């Protein structure tokens, strides 16, 4: 599980930030993998990787500044990997 979106430095109130991760196994992309997005102060969001092994989410901001969170790679309900992001 690798973050493929650049981390933004700060965001303005009401800005929306797109975050993407890629899932690979031995250098090959993994389509259909479960990904859970856990944004700071928000409810977790579920996603699945596409044919390119990528999953994305667009996150809003309700205040100016910086946010953090993580994307989790799932095997059923079990977390098997995670990557932190900031925006």
mmCIF file of the C-alpha atoms, coordinates in Angstrom:
data_MODEL
# 
_entry.id   MODEL 
# 
loop_
_atom_site.group_PDB 
_atom_site.id 
_atom_site.type_symbol 
_atom_site.label_atom_id 
_atom_site.label_alt_id 
_atom_site.label_comp_id 
_atom_site.label_asym_id 
_atom_site.label_entity_id 
_atom_site.label_seq_id 
_atom_site.pdbx_PDB_ins_code 
_atom_site.Cartn_x 
_atom_site.Cartn_y 
_atom_site.Cartn_z 
_atom_site.occupancy 
_atom_site.B_iso_or_equiv 
_atom_site.pdbx_formal_charge 
_atom_site.auth_seq_id 
_atom_site.auth_comp_id 
_atom_site.auth_asym_id 
_atom_site.auth_atom_id 
_atom_site.pdbx_PDB_model_num 
ATOM 1  C CA . UNK A 1 1  ? 0.000   0.000  0.000   1.00 0.00 ? 1  UNK A CA 1 
ATOM 2  C CA . UNK A 1 2  ? 1.648   3.185  -1.221  1.00 0.00 ? 2  UNK A CA 1 
ATOM 3  C CA . UNK A 1 3  ? 0.450   6.790  -1.155  1.00 0.00 ? 3  UNK A CA 1 
ATOM 4  C CA . UNK A 1 4  ? 0.517   8.162  -4.718  1.00 0.00 ? 4  UNK A CA 1 
ATOM 5  C CA . UNK A 1 5  ? -0.985  11.607 -3.988  1.00 0.00 ? 5  UNK A CA 1 
ATOM 6  C CA . UNK A 1 6  ? 1.286   14.446 -2.963  1.00 0.00 ? 6  UNK A CA 1 
ATOM 7  C CA . UNK A 1 7  ? 0.654   15.699 0.558   1.00 0.00 ? 7  UNK A CA 1 
ATOM 8  C CA . UNK A 1 8  ? -0.677  19.252 0.410   1.00 0.00 ? 8  UNK A CA 1 
ATOM 9  C CA . UNK A 1 9  ? 0.940   21.732 2.799   1.00 0.00 ? 9  UNK A CA 1 
ATOM 10 C CA . UNK A 1 10 ? -2.248  23.429 4.044   1.00 0.00 ? 10 UNK A CA 1 
ATOM 11 C CA . UNK A 1 11 ? -5.802  23.788 2.855   1.00 0.00 ? 11 UNK A CA 1 
ATOM 12 C CA . UNK A 1 12 ? -8.366  26.555 2.922   1.00 0.00 ? 12 UNK A CA 1 
ATOM 13 C CA . UNK A 1 13 ? -11.771 26.285 4.554   1.00 0.00 ? 13 UNK A CA 1 
ATOM 14 C CA . UNK A 1 14 ? -14.092 24.326 2.291   1.00 0.00 ? 14 UNK A CA 1 
ATOM 15 C CA . UNK A 1 15 ? -11.294 23.023 0.047   1.00 0.00 ? 15 UNK A CA 1 
ATOM 16 C CA . UNK A 1 16 ? -11.527 19.440 -1.168  1.00 0.00 ? 16 UNK A CA 1 
ATOM 17 C CA . UNK A 1 17 ? -8.408  17.310 -1.386  1.00 0.00 ? 17 UNK A CA 1 
ATOM 18 C CA . UNK A 1 18 ? -8.095  14.148 -3.490  1.00 0.00 ? 18 UNK A CA 1 
ATOM 19 C CA . UNK A 1 19 ? -5.965  11.366 -1.975  1.00 0.00 ? 19 UNK A CA 1 
ATOM 20 C CA . UNK A 1 20 ? -4.946  8.156  -3.795  1.00 0.00 ? 20 UNK A CA 1 
ATOM 21 C CA . UNK A 1 21 ? -3.158  4.964  -2.824  1.00 0.00 ? 21 UNK A CA 1 
ATOM 22 C CA . UNK A 1 22 ? -1.870  2.064  -4.930  1.00 0.00 ? 22 UNK A CA 1 
ATOM 23 C CA . UNK A 1 23 ? -1.830  -1.587 -3.877  1.00 0.00 ? 23 UNK A CA 1 
ATOM 24 C CA . UNK A 1 24 ? 0.799   -3.891 -5.344  1.00 0.00 ? 24 UNK A CA 1 
ATOM 25 C CA . UNK A 1 25 ? 1.954   -7.428 -4.624  1.00 0.00 ? 25 UNK A CA 1 
ATOM 26 C CA . UNK A 1 26 ? 5.412   -8.351 -5.876  1.00 0.00 ? 26 UNK A CA 1 
ATOM 27 C CA . UNK A 1 27 ? 5.390   -5.411 -8.271  1.00 0.00 ? 27 UNK A CA 1 
ATOM 28 C CA . UNK A 1 28 ? 1.991   -6.289 -9.781  1.00 0.00 ? 28 UNK A CA 1 
ATOM 29 C CA . UNK A 1 29 ? -1.048  -4.101 -9.172  1.00 0.00 ? 29 UNK A CA 1 
ATOM 30 C CA . UNK A 1 30 ? -3.894  -5.611 -7.150  1.00 0.00 ? 30 UNK A CA 1 
ATOM 31 C CA . UNK A 1 31 ? -7.394  -4.841 -8.413  1.00 0.00 ? 31 UNK A CA 1 
ATOM 32 C CA . UNK A 1 32 ? -10.385 -5.299 -6.112  1.00 0.00 ? 32 UNK A CA 1 
ATOM 33 C CA . UNK A 1 33 ? -8.490  -4.865 -2.824  1.00 0.00 ? 33 UNK A CA 1 
ATOM 34 C CA . UNK A 1 34 ? -10.399 -3.340 0.079   1.00 0.00 ? 34 UNK A CA 1 
ATOM 35 C CA . UNK A 1 35 ? -9.165  0.018  1.346   1.00 0.00 ? 35 UNK A CA 1 
ATOM 36 C CA . UNK A 1 36 ? -10.534 1.936  4.333   1.00 0.00 ? 36 UNK A CA 1 
ATOM 37 C CA . UNK A 1 37 ? -9.862  5.675  4.558   1.00 0.00 ? 37 UNK A CA 1 
ATOM 38 C CA . UNK A 1 38 ? -9.687  7.004  8.130   1.00 0.00 ? 38 UNK A CA 1 
ATOM 39 C CA . UNK A 1 39 ? -9.664  10.830 8.018   1.00 0.00 ? 39 UNK A CA 1 
ATOM 40 C CA . UNK A 1 40 ? -8.845  12.901 11.086  1.00 0.00 ? 40 UNK A CA 1 
ATOM 41 C CA . UNK A 1 41 ? -12.048 13.647 12.960  1.00 0.00 ? 41 UNK A CA 1 
ATOM 42 C CA . UNK A 1 42 ? -14.243 11.918 10.394  1.00 0.00 ? 42 UNK A CA 1 
ATOM 43 C CA . UNK A 1 43 ? -15.997 8.655  9.785   1.00 0.00 ? 43 UNK A CA 1 
ATOM 44 C CA . UNK A 1 44 ? -14.055 5.890  8.006   1.00 0.00 ? 44 UNK A CA 1 
ATOM 45 C CA . UNK A 1 45 ? -14.827 5.545  4.284   1.00 0.00 ? 45 UNK A CA 1 
ATOM 46 C CA . UNK A 1 46 ? -14.646 2.243  2.394   1.00 0.00 ? 46 UNK A CA 1 
ATOM 47 C CA . UNK A 1 47 ? -13.153 1.849  -1.068  1.00 0.00 ? 47 UNK A CA 1 
ATOM 48 C CA . UNK A 1 48 ? -11.881 -0.766 -3.501  1.00 0.00 ? 48 UNK A CA 1 
ATOM 49 C CA . UNK A 1 49 ? -8.900  -0.611 -5.826  1.00 0.00 ? 49 UNK A CA 1 
ATOM 50 C CA . UNK A 1 50 ? -9.569  -0.230 -9.545  1.00 0.00 ? 50 UNK A CA 1 
ATOM 51 C CA . UNK A 1 51 ? -7.902  -2.070 -12.454 1.00 0.00 ? 51 UNK A CA 1 
ATOM 52 C CA . UNK A 1 52 ? -4.758  0.042  -11.903 1.00 0.00 ? 52 UNK A CA 1 
ATOM 53 C CA . UNK A 1 53 ? -4.593  -1.046 -8.252  1.00 0.00 ? 53 UNK A CA 1 
ATOM 54 C CA . UNK A 1 54 ? -5.589  2.433  -7.070  1.00 0.00 ? 54 UNK A CA 1 
ATOM 55 C CA . UNK A 1 55 ? -8.226  3.664  -4.649  1.00 0.00 ? 55 UNK A CA 1 
ATOM 56 C CA . UNK A 1 56 ? -9.059  7.286  -4.034  1.00 0.00 ? 56 UNK A CA 1 
ATOM 57 C CA . UNK A 1 57 ? -11.153 9.535  -1.895  1.00 0.00 ? 57 UNK A CA 1 
ATOM 58 C CA . UNK A 1 58 ? -11.932 13.257 -1.932  1.00 0.00 ? 58 UNK A CA 1 
ATOM 59 C CA . UNK A 1 59 ? -11.819 14.722 1.546   1.00 0.00 ? 59 UNK A CA 1 
ATOM 60 C CA . UNK A 1 60 ? -13.368 18.055 2.559   1.00 0.00 ? 60 UNK A CA 1 
ATOM 61 C CA . UNK A 1 61 ? -11.987 20.511 5.091   1.00 0.00 ? 61 UNK A CA 1 
ATOM 62 C CA . UNK A 1 62 ? -14.183 22.384 7.536   1.00 0.00 ? 62 UNK A CA 1 
ATOM 63 C CA . UNK A 1 63 ? -11.379 24.612 8.808   1.00 0.00 ? 63 UNK A CA 1 
ATOM 64 C CA . UNK A 1 64 ? -8.154  26.053 7.456   1.00 0.00 ? 64 UNK A CA 1 
ATOM 65 C CA . UNK A 1 65 ? -4.903  24.328 8.342   1.00 0.00 ? 65 UNK A CA 1 
ATOM 66 C CA . UNK A 1 66 ? -3.580  20.807 8.149   1.00 0.00 ? 66 UNK A CA 1 
ATOM 67 C CA . UNK A 1 67 ? -5.259  17.427 8.512   1.00 0.00 ? 67 UNK A CA 1 
ATOM 68 C CA . UNK A 1 68 ? -3.959  13.891 8.882   1.00 0.00 ? 68 UNK A CA 1 
ATOM 69 C CA . UNK A 1 69 ? -5.310  10.393 8.464   1.00 0.00 ? 69 UNK A CA 1 
ATOM 70 C CA . UNK A 1 70 ? -4.469  6.972  7.160   1.00 0.00 ? 70 UNK A CA 1 
ATOM 71 C CA . UNK A 1 71 ? -5.470  4.523  4.475   1.00 0.00 ? 71 UNK A CA 1 
ATOM 72 C CA . UNK A 1 72 ? -5.734  0.896  5.561   1.00 0.00 ? 72 UNK A CA 1 
ATOM 73 C CA . UNK A 1 73 ? -5.406  -2.176 3.348   1.00 0.00 ? 73 UNK A CA 1 
ATOM 74 C CA . UNK A 1 74 ? -7.987  -4.765 4.383   1.00 0.00 ? 74 UNK A CA 1 
ATOM 75 C CA . UNK A 1 75 ? -8.133  -8.547 4.194   1.00 0.00 ? 75 UNK A CA 1 
ATOM 76 C CA . UNK A 1 76 ? -11.776 -9.021 5.057   1.00 0.00 ? 76 UNK A CA 1 
ATOM 77 C CA . UNK A 1 77 ? -12.158 -7.032 8.279   1.00 0.00 ? 77 UNK A CA 1 
ATOM 78 C CA . UNK A 1 78 ? -8.472  -7.372 9.227   1.00 0.00 ? 78 UNK A CA 1 
ATOM 79 C CA . UNK A 1 79 ? -6.026  -4.499 8.595   1.00 0.00 ? 79 UNK A CA 1 
ATOM 80 C CA . UNK A 1 80 ? -2.934  -5.887 6.828   1.00 0.00 ? 80 UNK A CA 1 
ATOM 81 C CA . UNK A 1 81 ? -1.204  -2.587 5.988   1.00 0.00 ? 81 UNK A CA 1 
ATOM 82 C CA . UNK A 1 82 ? -1.581  1.149  6.366   1.00 0.00 ? 82 UNK A CA 1 
ATOM 83 C CA . UNK A 1 83 ? -0.081  4.403  5.162   1.00 0.00 ? 83 UNK A CA 1 
ATOM 84 C CA . UNK A 1 84 ? -0.412  7.835  6.755   1.00 0.00 ? 84 UNK A CA 1 
ATOM 85 C CA . UNK A 1 85 ? -1.318  10.945 4.797   1.00 0.00 ? 85 UNK A CA 1 
ATOM 86 C CA . UNK A 1 86 ? -1.512  14.636 5.583   1.00 0.00 ? 86 UNK A CA 1 
ATOM 87 C CA . UNK A 1 87 ? -3.242  17.509 3.838   1.00 0.00 ? 87 UNK A CA 1 
# 
